XYZ file of C-alpha atoms in Angstrom:
730
model
C -12.769 -23.988 -22.757
C -16.120 -24.383 -24.484
C -18.658 -22.053 -26.080
C -22.148 -21.658 -24.643
C -24.906 -19.687 -26.378
C -28.116 -18.473 -24.864
C -30.399 -15.659 -23.675
C -29.911 -13.780 -20.406
C -33.087 -14.288 -18.370
C -32.006 -12.355 -15.272
C -29.032 -10.641 -13.610
C -28.995 -12.365 -10.222
C -26.063 -10.427 -8.760
C -23.594 -7.760 -9.863
C -20.738 -6.089 -8.002
C -20.720 -2.597 -9.530
C -17.146 -1.973 -8.392
C -15.504 -4.844 -10.217
C -18.162 -6.064 -12.668
C -18.411 -9.543 -11.148
C -21.772 -10.870 -12.329
C -23.990 -13.867 -11.761
C -26.483 -14.221 -14.617
C -29.296 -16.686 -15.146
C -29.037 -17.920 -18.745
C -31.370 -20.046 -20.852
C -29.105 -21.917 -23.262
C -30.252 -22.390 -26.837
C -31.991 -25.718 -27.229
C -32.283 -26.252 -23.459
C -35.361 -25.506 -21.376
C -33.408 -25.319 -18.104
C -31.611 -22.252 -16.798
C -27.945 -22.235 -15.799
C -25.830 -19.671 -13.959
C -23.041 -17.884 -15.797
C -20.478 -16.308 -13.440
C -17.564 -14.015 -14.218
C -16.568 -10.422 -14.928
C -19.415 -9.277 -17.205
C -20.156 -5.655 -16.246
C -22.174 -4.860 -19.392
C -24.288 -7.976 -19.714
C -28.002 -7.120 -19.601
C -31.267 -8.984 -19.203
C -32.760 -9.979 -22.560
C -29.464 -10.051 -24.465
C -28.356 -13.032 -26.484
C -24.738 -13.927 -25.653
C -21.956 -16.344 -26.514
C -19.907 -17.295 -23.449
C -16.373 -18.712 -23.516
C -15.753 -20.720 -20.371
C -15.921 -24.055 -18.655
C -18.805 -25.968 -17.138
C -18.217 -26.501 -13.411
C -20.132 -28.068 -10.569
C -20.068 -25.697 -7.590
C -20.648 -27.454 -4.276
C -23.004 -24.679 -3.057
C -24.557 -23.295 -6.245
C -24.652 -26.331 -8.506
C -23.908 -26.407 -12.237
C -22.590 -23.127 -13.667
C -20.534 -21.673 -16.489
C -17.287 -20.113 -15.285
C -16.960 -17.363 -17.912
C -13.578 -16.147 -19.144
C -14.989 -13.899 -21.909
C -18.271 -13.242 -23.638
C -19.827 -11.472 -26.594
C -23.379 -10.150 -26.402
C -25.757 -8.993 -29.088
C -28.893 -6.934 -28.811
C -32.019 -8.929 -28.095
C -33.876 -9.758 -31.310
C -37.180 -11.044 -29.973
C -40.022 -8.916 -28.600
C -39.786 -10.607 -25.203
C -36.003 -10.115 -25.125
C -36.290 -6.418 -26.024
C -38.908 -5.936 -23.321
C -36.759 -7.597 -20.662
C -33.790 -5.468 -21.737
C -35.768 -2.206 -21.493
C -37.282 -3.235 -18.141
C -33.891 -4.102 -16.600
C -33.504 -0.666 -14.936
C -30.553 0.464 -17.049
C -32.494 3.238 -18.778
C -33.864 6.140 -16.757
C -37.592 6.659 -17.134
C -38.308 3.112 -18.279
C -39.777 0.563 -15.892
C -41.566 -2.725 -16.659
C -44.878 -1.025 -17.582
C -43.270 1.528 -19.916
C -41.090 -1.170 -21.485
C -44.227 -3.190 -22.242
C -45.879 -0.141 -23.873
C -42.829 0.712 -26.015
C -42.469 -2.867 -27.273
C -46.217 -3.170 -27.887
C -46.015 -0.096 -30.134
C -42.658 -0.582 -31.919
C -42.238 -4.353 -31.664
C -38.756 -5.830 -31.810
C -37.529 -2.635 -33.612
C -37.881 -0.654 -30.346
C -34.112 -0.442 -29.712
C -33.441 0.766 -33.277
C -36.042 3.503 -32.770
C -34.432 4.548 -29.473
C -31.049 4.803 -31.182
C -31.908 6.529 -34.476
C -35.404 8.035 -34.093
C -35.858 8.728 -30.339
C -38.307 11.573 -31.035
C -40.849 8.902 -32.067
C -41.165 7.827 -28.413
C -43.833 10.533 -28.052
C -46.068 8.325 -30.231
C -46.410 5.972 -27.249
C -49.286 6.839 -24.915
C -48.095 8.529 -21.715
C -44.631 9.538 -23.008
C -44.328 13.286 -23.513
C -41.435 15.236 -25.108
C -39.611 15.778 -21.785
C -39.731 12.121 -20.791
C -38.849 11.000 -24.316
C -35.734 13.219 -24.204
C -34.704 11.753 -20.818
C -35.143 8.172 -22.087
C -33.228 8.918 -25.286
C -30.379 10.608 -23.381
C -30.087 7.720 -20.905
C -30.135 5.140 -23.720
C -27.433 7.052 -25.634
C -25.337 7.361 -22.480
C -25.621 3.639 -21.753
C -24.741 2.833 -25.362
C -21.752 5.174 -25.319
C -20.482 3.913 -21.986
C -20.953 0.308 -23.020
C -19.055 0.765 -26.294
C -16.270 2.677 -24.548
C -15.873 0.143 -21.765
C -15.818 -2.757 -24.210
C -13.145 -0.850 -26.173
C -11.063 -0.472 -22.989
C -11.495 -4.097 -21.971
C -10.031 -5.162 -25.297
C -6.726 -3.881 -23.846
C -6.932 -5.950 -20.669
C -8.135 -3.206 -18.330
C -10.232 -4.261 -15.359
C -13.868 -3.117 -15.246
C -13.089 -0.948 -12.216
C -10.208 0.810 -13.967
C -12.230 1.098 -17.168
C -14.985 2.884 -15.238
C -12.404 5.280 -13.749
C -11.166 6.156 -17.222
C -14.678 6.570 -18.573
C -15.627 8.865 -15.693
C -12.582 11.022 -16.474
C -12.988 11.290 -20.248
C -16.582 10.220 -20.947
C -17.486 9.728 -24.600
C -14.122 11.272 -25.555
C -12.252 8.290 -24.074
C -11.532 6.561 -27.363
C -10.481 9.843 -29.000
C -8.138 10.649 -26.091
C -6.525 7.227 -26.231
C -6.085 7.262 -29.978
C -4.437 10.702 -29.696
C -2.195 10.077 -26.666
C -2.792 6.981 -24.507
C 0.013 8.048 -22.163
C -2.305 10.695 -20.724
C -3.731 7.834 -18.672
C -0.510 7.652 -16.627
C -0.679 11.306 -15.574
C -4.427 11.657 -15.157
C -5.784 8.314 -13.918
C -4.730 6.913 -10.557
C -4.002 3.217 -10.994
C -2.775 3.296 -14.613
C 0.965 2.819 -14.955
C 3.307 3.289 -17.869
C 3.356 -0.423 -18.747
C -0.437 -0.513 -19.103
C -0.520 2.660 -21.200
C 2.347 1.315 -23.313
C 0.445 -1.893 -24.097
C -2.584 0.138 -25.163
C -0.373 2.412 -27.268
C 1.282 -0.530 -29.026
C -2.160 -1.995 -29.714
C -3.256 1.318 -31.232
C -0.243 1.457 -33.513
C 2.017 3.947 -31.724
C 5.717 3.526 -32.499
C 8.510 2.927 -29.979
C 9.975 6.343 -30.737
C 6.727 8.256 -30.255
C 7.489 11.434 -28.308
C 4.458 10.763 -26.100
C 5.984 7.391 -25.220
C 9.492 8.717 -24.570
C 8.251 11.539 -22.345
C 6.051 9.220 -20.319
C 8.833 6.626 -20.096
C 11.343 9.070 -18.623
C 8.859 10.076 -15.914
C 8.052 6.405 -15.335
C 11.713 5.634 -14.592
C 11.820 8.401 -11.973
C 8.579 7.171 -10.440
C 9.826 3.573 -10.292
C 13.102 4.733 -8.706
C 11.032 6.291 -5.916
C 8.609 3.395 -5.492
C 11.160 0.613 -5.780
C 14.331 2.022 -4.229
C 13.151 5.094 -2.299
C 15.058 7.646 -4.404
C 13.783 11.220 -4.305
C 15.732 12.059 -7.465
C 18.113 10.410 -9.938
C 21.398 11.771 -11.297
C 20.886 12.866 -14.883
C 23.237 10.279 -16.366
C 21.683 7.445 -14.356
C 18.227 8.536 -15.486
C 19.305 8.641 -19.138
C 20.843 5.164 -19.009
C 17.858 3.591 -17.251
C 15.293 5.303 -19.476
C 17.126 4.294 -22.660
C 17.158 0.684 -21.453
C 13.475 0.631 -20.407
C 12.340 2.311 -23.632
C 14.754 0.416 -25.931
C 15.650 3.805 -27.392
C 18.849 5.611 -28.333
C 20.323 7.662 -25.475
C 20.532 10.767 -27.721
C 16.815 10.551 -28.437
C 15.999 10.212 -24.734
C 18.372 13.070 -23.919
C 16.472 15.402 -26.256
C 13.151 14.470 -24.662
C 14.625 14.949 -21.167
C 15.812 18.462 -22.065
C 12.316 19.303 -23.273
C 10.682 17.991 -20.101
C 12.997 20.137 -17.965
C 12.470 23.261 -20.088
C 8.685 22.833 -19.906
C 8.739 22.384 -16.115
C 7.507 18.786 -16.167
C 10.757 17.781 -14.461
C 13.045 19.769 -12.153
C 16.842 19.742 -12.474
C 19.419 21.269 -10.145
C 23.059 20.764 -9.210
C 23.678 18.583 -6.134
C 27.143 17.414 -5.113
C 28.584 18.306 -8.485
C 26.026 16.393 -10.562
C 22.675 17.259 -12.098
C 19.817 15.841 -10.039
C 16.491 15.321 -11.846
C 13.245 15.309 -9.863
C 9.580 14.776 -10.518
C 8.110 18.143 -9.386
C 6.101 16.752 -6.468
C 9.202 15.079 -5.004
C 11.195 18.288 -5.359
C 8.432 20.286 -3.645
C 8.146 17.742 -0.823
C 11.876 17.824 -0.105
C 12.173 21.622 -0.283
C 9.065 22.205 1.838
C 10.155 19.656 4.454
C 13.449 21.500 4.948
C 11.807 24.925 5.030
C 9.042 23.903 7.430
C 11.385 22.079 9.796
C 13.804 24.982 10.161
C 10.893 27.409 10.508
C 9.438 25.233 13.269
C 12.790 24.999 15.044
C 13.230 28.771 14.972
C 9.659 29.444 16.121
C 9.931 27.738 19.511
C 10.580 30.163 22.324
C 13.411 29.139 24.666
C 12.282 28.225 28.169
C 13.316 30.624 30.920
C 14.897 27.724 32.693
C 18.486 27.131 33.709
C 20.057 23.771 32.986
C 20.374 22.989 36.687
C 16.666 23.640 37.183
C 15.803 21.417 34.210
C 17.995 18.603 35.562
C 16.269 18.928 38.919
C 12.887 18.514 37.211
C 14.190 15.440 35.393
C 15.448 13.944 38.657
C 12.041 14.505 40.275
C 10.264 12.634 37.478
C 12.821 9.806 37.679
C 11.982 9.394 41.342
C 8.231 9.463 40.681
C 8.555 6.802 37.990
C 11.043 4.734 39.977
C 13.706 4.793 37.242
C 17.291 5.946 37.059
C 18.400 7.499 33.786
C 21.941 7.251 32.515
C 23.815 10.362 31.397
C 22.765 9.907 27.742
C 19.104 9.547 28.685
C 19.250 12.668 30.833
C 20.728 14.538 27.880
C 17.839 13.311 25.722
C 15.293 14.532 28.286
C 17.121 17.845 28.639
C 17.219 18.334 24.852
C 13.499 17.562 24.541
C 12.737 20.174 27.189
C 15.081 22.914 25.998
C 15.081 22.486 22.191
C 12.276 23.187 19.726
C 13.066 20.171 17.555
C 15.333 17.300 18.529
C 16.146 13.724 17.544
C 16.738 10.771 19.880
C 18.214 7.696 18.232
C 19.410 4.376 19.599
C 19.317 0.635 19.120
C 17.421 -1.992 21.118
C 17.907 -2.023 24.900
C 19.317 1.511 25.066
C 16.360 2.938 26.960
C 14.444 4.920 24.342
C 11.096 3.984 25.939
C 12.218 4.885 29.478
C 13.505 8.204 28.152
C 10.191 8.920 26.385
C 8.244 8.174 29.575
C 10.242 10.773 31.505
C 10.052 13.229 28.595
C 6.249 12.948 28.386
C 5.949 13.906 32.074
C 8.386 16.777 31.578
C 6.653 18.202 28.537
C 3.112 17.942 29.881
C 3.847 21.093 31.864
C 4.109 22.900 28.511
C 0.657 21.829 27.277
C -0.983 19.036 25.281
C 1.322 16.194 24.207
C 0.446 14.019 21.186
C 2.109 10.637 20.543
C 2.185 9.084 17.075
C 3.941 6.550 14.866
C 3.852 5.661 11.142
C 1.918 2.361 11.446
C -0.913 0.974 13.535
C 1.321 -1.681 15.075
C 3.986 0.876 15.989
C 1.375 3.211 17.499
C -0.080 0.330 19.527
C 3.387 -0.569 20.856
C 4.041 3.069 21.749
C 0.751 3.282 23.636
C 1.458 0.066 25.565
C 4.995 1.184 26.457
C 4.035 4.659 27.667
C 0.548 4.112 29.048
C -0.586 7.094 26.959
C -2.791 7.058 23.852
C -0.835 7.002 20.601
C -2.168 7.202 17.048
C -0.876 6.666 13.567
C 0.350 9.846 11.917
C -2.484 9.501 9.398
C -5.103 9.422 12.161
C -3.431 12.288 14.000
C -3.596 14.390 10.832
C -7.190 13.210 10.184
C -6.873 11.788 6.712
C -10.049 12.241 4.650
C -10.707 10.075 1.602
C -13.328 12.502 0.332
C -10.874 15.400 0.403
C -7.998 13.195 -0.793
C -5.759 14.635 1.892
C -5.279 15.502 5.533
C -7.825 17.664 7.355
C -5.011 18.900 9.596
C -2.709 21.196 7.623
C -1.435 24.764 7.537
C -4.982 26.151 7.467
C -6.215 23.815 10.210
C -3.214 22.983 12.420
C -3.091 20.541 15.315
C -3.896 21.878 18.770
C -0.904 20.053 20.262
C 1.883 21.878 22.078
C 4.227 18.890 21.810
C 4.327 16.068 19.252
C 6.432 12.935 19.789
C 6.973 10.623 16.796
C 8.302 7.082 17.267
C 9.801 4.745 14.605
C 11.060 7.696 12.585
C 13.137 5.460 10.311
C 9.837 4.505 8.611
C 8.723 8.062 7.829
C 9.114 9.095 4.180
C 9.524 12.630 2.862
C 5.843 13.092 1.941
C 4.522 12.040 5.343
C 7.140 14.211 7.053
C 6.090 17.215 4.985
C 2.413 16.622 5.847
C 3.191 16.363 9.561
C 5.220 19.579 9.549
C 2.491 21.430 7.649
C 0.048 20.599 10.439
C 2.201 21.920 13.304
C 1.618 25.435 14.606
C 4.647 27.705 15.058
C 5.973 27.121 18.554
C 5.049 23.416 18.683
C 7.826 21.260 20.101
C 8.733 18.178 18.042
C 10.599 15.105 19.319
C 11.629 12.506 16.734
C 12.603 9.042 18.033
C 13.957 6.113 16.037
C 16.759 3.729 15.237
C 18.841 5.237 12.450
C 20.490 1.866 11.775
C 17.187 0.252 10.744
C 16.268 -0.156 7.091
C 14.990 3.156 5.673
C 11.357 3.932 4.860
C 9.494 1.996 2.184
C 8.463 5.331 0.669
C 10.799 7.846 -0.917
C 13.450 9.625 1.103
C 15.951 8.984 3.864
C 14.430 11.348 6.380
C 15.873 10.238 9.721
C 19.406 9.775 8.370
C 19.244 13.111 6.548
C 18.025 14.948 9.654
C 20.971 13.594 11.629
C 23.491 14.144 8.813
C 22.409 17.768 8.345
C 23.785 18.749 11.784
C 21.096 21.427 11.999
C 19.121 19.779 14.833
C 20.042 18.631 18.312
C 20.665 14.869 18.136
C 21.126 12.607 21.165
C 22.467 9.091 20.579
C 21.672 6.405 23.139
C 24.397 3.750 23.168
C 24.456 2.297 26.692
C 22.786 -1.105 26.981
C 20.973 -1.540 30.284
C 21.519 -4.517 32.567
C 18.132 -6.140 32.021
C 18.363 -5.674 28.251
C 21.970 -6.816 28.397
C 20.833 -10.186 29.667
C 19.023 -10.682 26.351
C 21.050 -12.370 23.676
C 18.751 -10.682 21.121
C 19.849 -7.213 22.250
C 23.526 -8.138 22.594
C 23.603 -9.800 19.179
C 21.754 -6.932 17.507
C 24.484 -4.554 18.678
C 27.221 -7.018 17.705
C 25.746 -7.291 14.206
C 25.496 -3.495 13.956
C 29.190 -3.187 14.904
C 30.173 -5.777 12.298
C 30.764 -8.585 14.833
C 29.358 -12.078 14.416
C 26.408 -12.902 16.697
C 26.982 -15.314 19.584
C 24.993 -18.380 18.655
C 23.823 -20.991 21.138
C 21.602 -23.931 20.432
C 19.752 -24.139 23.756
C 18.889 -22.087 26.833
C 18.893 -18.665 25.192
C 16.582 -16.320 23.316
C 18.731 -16.367 20.158
C 19.761 -19.541 18.422
C 20.575 -21.080 15.060
C 18.993 -24.274 13.780
C 21.546 -25.508 11.304
C 20.061 -26.696 8.016
C 21.807 -26.897 4.650
C 19.306 -27.241 1.810
C 16.327 -24.976 1.065
C 13.980 -27.976 1.477
C 15.405 -28.717 4.954
C 15.105 -25.042 5.921
C 11.493 -24.803 4.738
C 10.540 -27.990 6.609
C 12.077 -26.721 9.855
C 10.377 -23.332 9.523
C 6.944 -24.967 9.195
C 7.579 -27.299 12.159
C 8.801 -24.442 14.357
C 5.739 -22.302 13.661
C 3.157 -25.075 13.672
C 4.120 -27.093 16.755
C 7.573 -26.638 18.265
C 7.528 -22.977 19.330
C 3.855 -22.911 20.401
C 4.570 -25.938 22.607
C 7.914 -24.626 23.898
C 6.859 -21.039 24.722
C 3.036 -21.172 24.727
C 2.859 -18.929 21.648
C 0.053 -18.487 19.128
C 1.285 -19.622 15.714
C -0.496 -16.787 13.866
C -0.341 -13.826 16.237
C 2.882 -14.300 18.219
C 5.296 -15.843 15.706
C 6.427 -14.108 12.527
C 8.466 -15.686 9.761
C 10.559 -13.191 7.785
C 12.555 -13.768 4.632
C 15.121 -11.550 2.895
C 13.718 -12.374 -0.562
C 10.273 -12.764 -2.069
C 11.135 -15.507 -4.543
C 12.947 -18.810 -4.224
C 12.358 -21.990 -2.220
C 12.682 -20.124 1.086
C 11.293 -16.820 -0.144
C 8.146 -15.077 1.042
C 5.828 -16.567 -1.599
C 6.936 -20.189 -1.203
C 6.912 -20.106 2.604
C 3.495 -18.465 2.669
C 2.071 -21.342 0.623
C 3.647 -23.960 2.921
C 2.613 -22.196 6.136
C -0.939 -21.608 4.891
C -1.285 -25.310 4.100
C -0.010 -26.226 7.574
C -1.751 -23.587 9.710
C -4.994 -23.019 7.784
C -5.696 -26.034 5.535
C -8.720 -25.968 3.201
C -11.216 -28.247 4.941
C -14.692 -26.752 4.558
C -13.511 -23.110 4.751
C -14.648 -20.797 1.932
C -11.827 -19.470 -0.245
C -11.167 -17.680 -3.491
C -8.145 -17.510 -5.752
C -6.693 -14.279 -7.100
C -3.492 -13.585 -8.975
C -1.915 -16.918 -8.111
C -2.790 -16.696 -4.401
C -5.563 -18.434 -2.497
C -7.316 -16.430 0.210
C -9.110 -18.541 2.805
C -11.182 -17.673 5.853
C -8.790 -17.501 8.811
C -5.732 -16.518 6.734
C -3.208 -14.018 8.050
C -2.861 -11.206 5.478
C -1.047 -7.915 5.008
C -1.982 -4.694 3.218
C 0.876 -4.006 0.786
C 0.110 -0.462 -0.367
C -1.525 2.618 1.108
C -5.249 2.864 0.386
C -6.456 6.130 1.867
C -10.056 5.629 0.701
C -10.883 2.147 2.006
C -13.691 2.452 4.564
C -13.385 0.527 7.833
C -15.519 0.002 10.913
C -14.292 -0.517 14.466
C -17.017 -1.200 17.042
C -19.353 1.278 15.361
C -16.668 3.885 14.669
C -16.173 4.476 10.933
C -13.043 5.737 9.262
C -10.981 5.593 6.074
C -7.515 4.395 5.260
C -5.633 1.091 5.409
C -1.880 1.332 5.078
C 1.153 -0.517 3.800
C 2.243 -3.052 6.430
C -1.078 -3.368 8.296
C -1.635 -7.007 9.340
C -5.045 -8.633 9.659
C -7.032 -11.859 9.460
C -9.737 -12.889 6.988
C -13.064 -13.072 8.801
C -15.274 -13.988 5.831
C -15.065 -14.937 2.156
C -17.942 -14.213 -0.237
C -17.190 -16.435 -3.222
C -20.141 -15.255 -5.265
C -19.222 -11.566 -4.932
C -15.485 -12.415 -4.902
C -15.004 -10.315 -1.794
C -13.240 -10.636 1.571
C -13.805 -9.206 5.041
C -10.568 -8.508 6.943
C -10.123 -7.606 10.604
C -6.843 -5.824 11.323
C -5.008 -6.303 14.586
C -6.140 -2.915 15.894
C -9.806 -3.892 15.482
C -10.588 -2.210 12.142
C -12.803 -4.299 9.856
C -12.741 -3.598 6.105
C -14.425 -5.089 3.033
C -12.310 -5.947 -0.025
C -13.977 -6.461 -3.397
C -12.080 -8.068 -6.247
C -10.628 -4.772 -7.457
C -8.837 -4.397 -4.096
C -7.447 -7.924 -3.746
C -4.112 -6.905 -5.296
C -3.611 -4.829 -2.127
C -3.470 -7.978 0.020
C -0.820 -10.658 0.430
C -0.599 -13.649 2.732
C 1.440 -12.708 5.809
C 2.428 -16.001 7.436
C 5.812 -14.969 6.074
C 6.751 -11.379 5.199
C 9.796 -9.629 3.827
C 12.112 -8.006 6.367
C 11.366 -4.632 4.773
C 7.643 -5.083 5.487
C 8.342 -5.872 9.164
C 9.466 -2.333 9.980
C 7.623 -0.743 12.873
C 6.374 -4.116 14.082
C 7.466 -6.236 17.011
C 6.730 -9.923 17.545
C 7.250 -12.311 20.434
C 9.193 -14.669 18.193
C 10.893 -14.186 14.835
C 11.874 -17.112 12.594
C 14.420 -16.126 9.962
C 15.339 -18.576 7.149
C 18.847 -17.860 5.789
C 20.485 -20.012 3.123
C 21.857 -17.735 0.414
C 20.821 -14.832 -1.775
C 21.994 -11.845 -3.807
C 24.532 -9.650 -1.966
C 22.384 -6.563 -2.619
C 19.752 -8.065 -0.295
C 21.769 -10.177 2.135
C 23.228 -7.273 4.095
C 24.171 -6.443 7.678
C 21.505 -3.745 7.747
C 18.774 -6.247 6.809
C 19.935 -8.834 9.378
C 20.015 -6.164 12.105
C 16.485 -5.013 11.245
C 15.131 -8.593 11.323
C 16.721 -9.394 14.683
C 15.434 -6.192 16.310
C 11.823 -7.094 15.449
C 11.837 -9.865 18.109
C 10.895 -9.393 21.771
C 11.389 -12.864 23.246
C 13.014 -15.173 20.709
C 14.996 -15.222 17.453
C 15.436 -18.495 15.592
C 17.654 -18.435 12.497
C 17.177 -21.514 10.329
C 19.913 -22.247 7.803
C 23.640 -21.836 7.401
C 25.951 -20.107 9.850
C 28.119 -19.133 6.882
C 25.210 -17.125 5.477
C 24.797 -15.258 8.786
C 28.511 -14.394 8.832
C 28.442 -13.292 5.186
C 25.580 -10.905 5.943
C 27.461 -9.384 8.892
C 30.503 -8.902 6.658
C 28.400 -7.308 3.916
C 27.943 -3.709 5.051
C 26.809 -2.568 1.613
C 24.151 0.118 1.952
C 22.567 1.095 -1.328
C 22.662 4.846 -1.648
C 19.318 6.611 -1.634
C 19.359 9.726 -3.721
C 17.987 12.457 -1.473
C 19.153 15.958 -0.604
C 17.159 16.816 2.510
C 20.325 17.165 4.602
C 21.770 19.746 2.179
C 18.506 21.667 2.023
C 18.307 21.781 5.816
C 21.803 23.258 5.982
C 20.865 25.823 3.333
C 17.669 26.816 5.199
C 19.457 27.037 8.541
């Protein structure tokens, strides 16, 4: 790193969202201009600045300073002051007015604006009203600048700093010095760890009540985000909070009591222990149970005898040219006769065939809507049924401006029947939103594989619905002949029953490539994806083959395999790229959205919308290195722009975790298995990975690891009480 000092001649480019700036700078003692590039949201034309950074030679833009930090001072020359005033930052001042002000006040013009703004009326053409506007704008810019610089001292991004400033304005510093933990509750995007760093920097102690209260809520929030818990048992919460906060359990216990008494947390007895909820999780769970039972009770029974219903089913079987088994007929009968029912089954058990018959049956009752939690799952549902299917978010018409769904209790869906596929992925909040949008009398069919991994979000909805015994549930267990010829289907069911998969090396759609060391496994994975499988089965390396790993870290984890696969499938060459957070994003890369962003605007063939969701897979169309931005096209045709503030939402997706694969299906799945922590290497995870493949599963690694996973039927308990609440409501 070196120091460079000079005057800002011009702001060539600025991304207002993330503060990324390209400035033209005249260095002291040098007649030539040079570009300074970096996050400099407050740098202005005319300022004198000291830049910390390194001199680089960009192949497109030439010599430039790559700035890591900078310090600017007010311009001190008349020409510098004039350029500053003419930069457009101050309302009511353009180039002509700036020239007049500087001609009258000289290089003291900025001091006059700050301490004697009423003197502006001494300048020809500036009356009291305009002088007041200029003074107010200058004061606002000064205040915002000082506040944002204060925030950036604590490592906050320009985008997040602007969010905080918009919330608290000139009171920002006062708010933070009083209670920085307010940021966690009031600013989306600020977590406890960030607020804690600010608090420590401001001199708050570890036993500050503000800190302890925020820390307890943080532990509950992390339990939901990381492990899907809707609540935590009181004792578990106390132990975890004491550890996170490095505080005595008695001290945390006192704070917890206060939070419950003041209604900031909810506590109630469940299964003989005290369950502690964040209020919004408690509301979501209670409302889901209430709305579901209300919906079930609101559907009028059909004036139809069972024999008549079975005759209708038989007619539709004949029209479709299919023959349902007894379980499938029971599923169709339940969908026709019940208000709310669940159909669950593993691969090859005929869920899709059943849905196709059910759709024809239920169309006689009115409009039928099909939906699924993700874009990929909705696309699969549409292809399998020949009927349009949407994501649940699109069905409910999510609006970024309203920060919620347009379809709700006040504006319900017009549908008479709603069918939801991949229910194992639906969390308690999405379920509550869906139920809110259904009119009384709407029939609801929920379809999914209860043995899959549960939702990424909080709750255990599908399992709880089945466990509650308050709804009609039909289990499909019979494997059909055509599916039975697939080793993938047979092995998935063997794994689910706790039996070892039948492994062949050739002539099947499921085989193990035995490798012992992580390096050997990684090498085989790359070769399979790059050349062997595309040549063997005419597959596209990026779109048809998916590598999945149980873990994110390690030599055969998601991160390491992504780096190897990117180098093999999309090497640098002359493609534009940019680095962010340890990753390199390159034009042509396969990427995944890793958190819900309801506000991100997308375009699809002229149709505009909002919302990109956790698990969506896309490909980088363009990289703008100067603006540090990407353009991504998702596999359903949506195209979205990502500025630097959004890049944390993207990860390379040549390899993904098994959890992230839910709701997706790929022609071929490559699964590296060597070893790993027992909490991750479970039967449930292996079953989920195998069932993501349509045509081929290749396990690369040790057979002993496969057997250990089948033997390990450990399922981490998710703390949720939806099943109990359903029984209570019923």
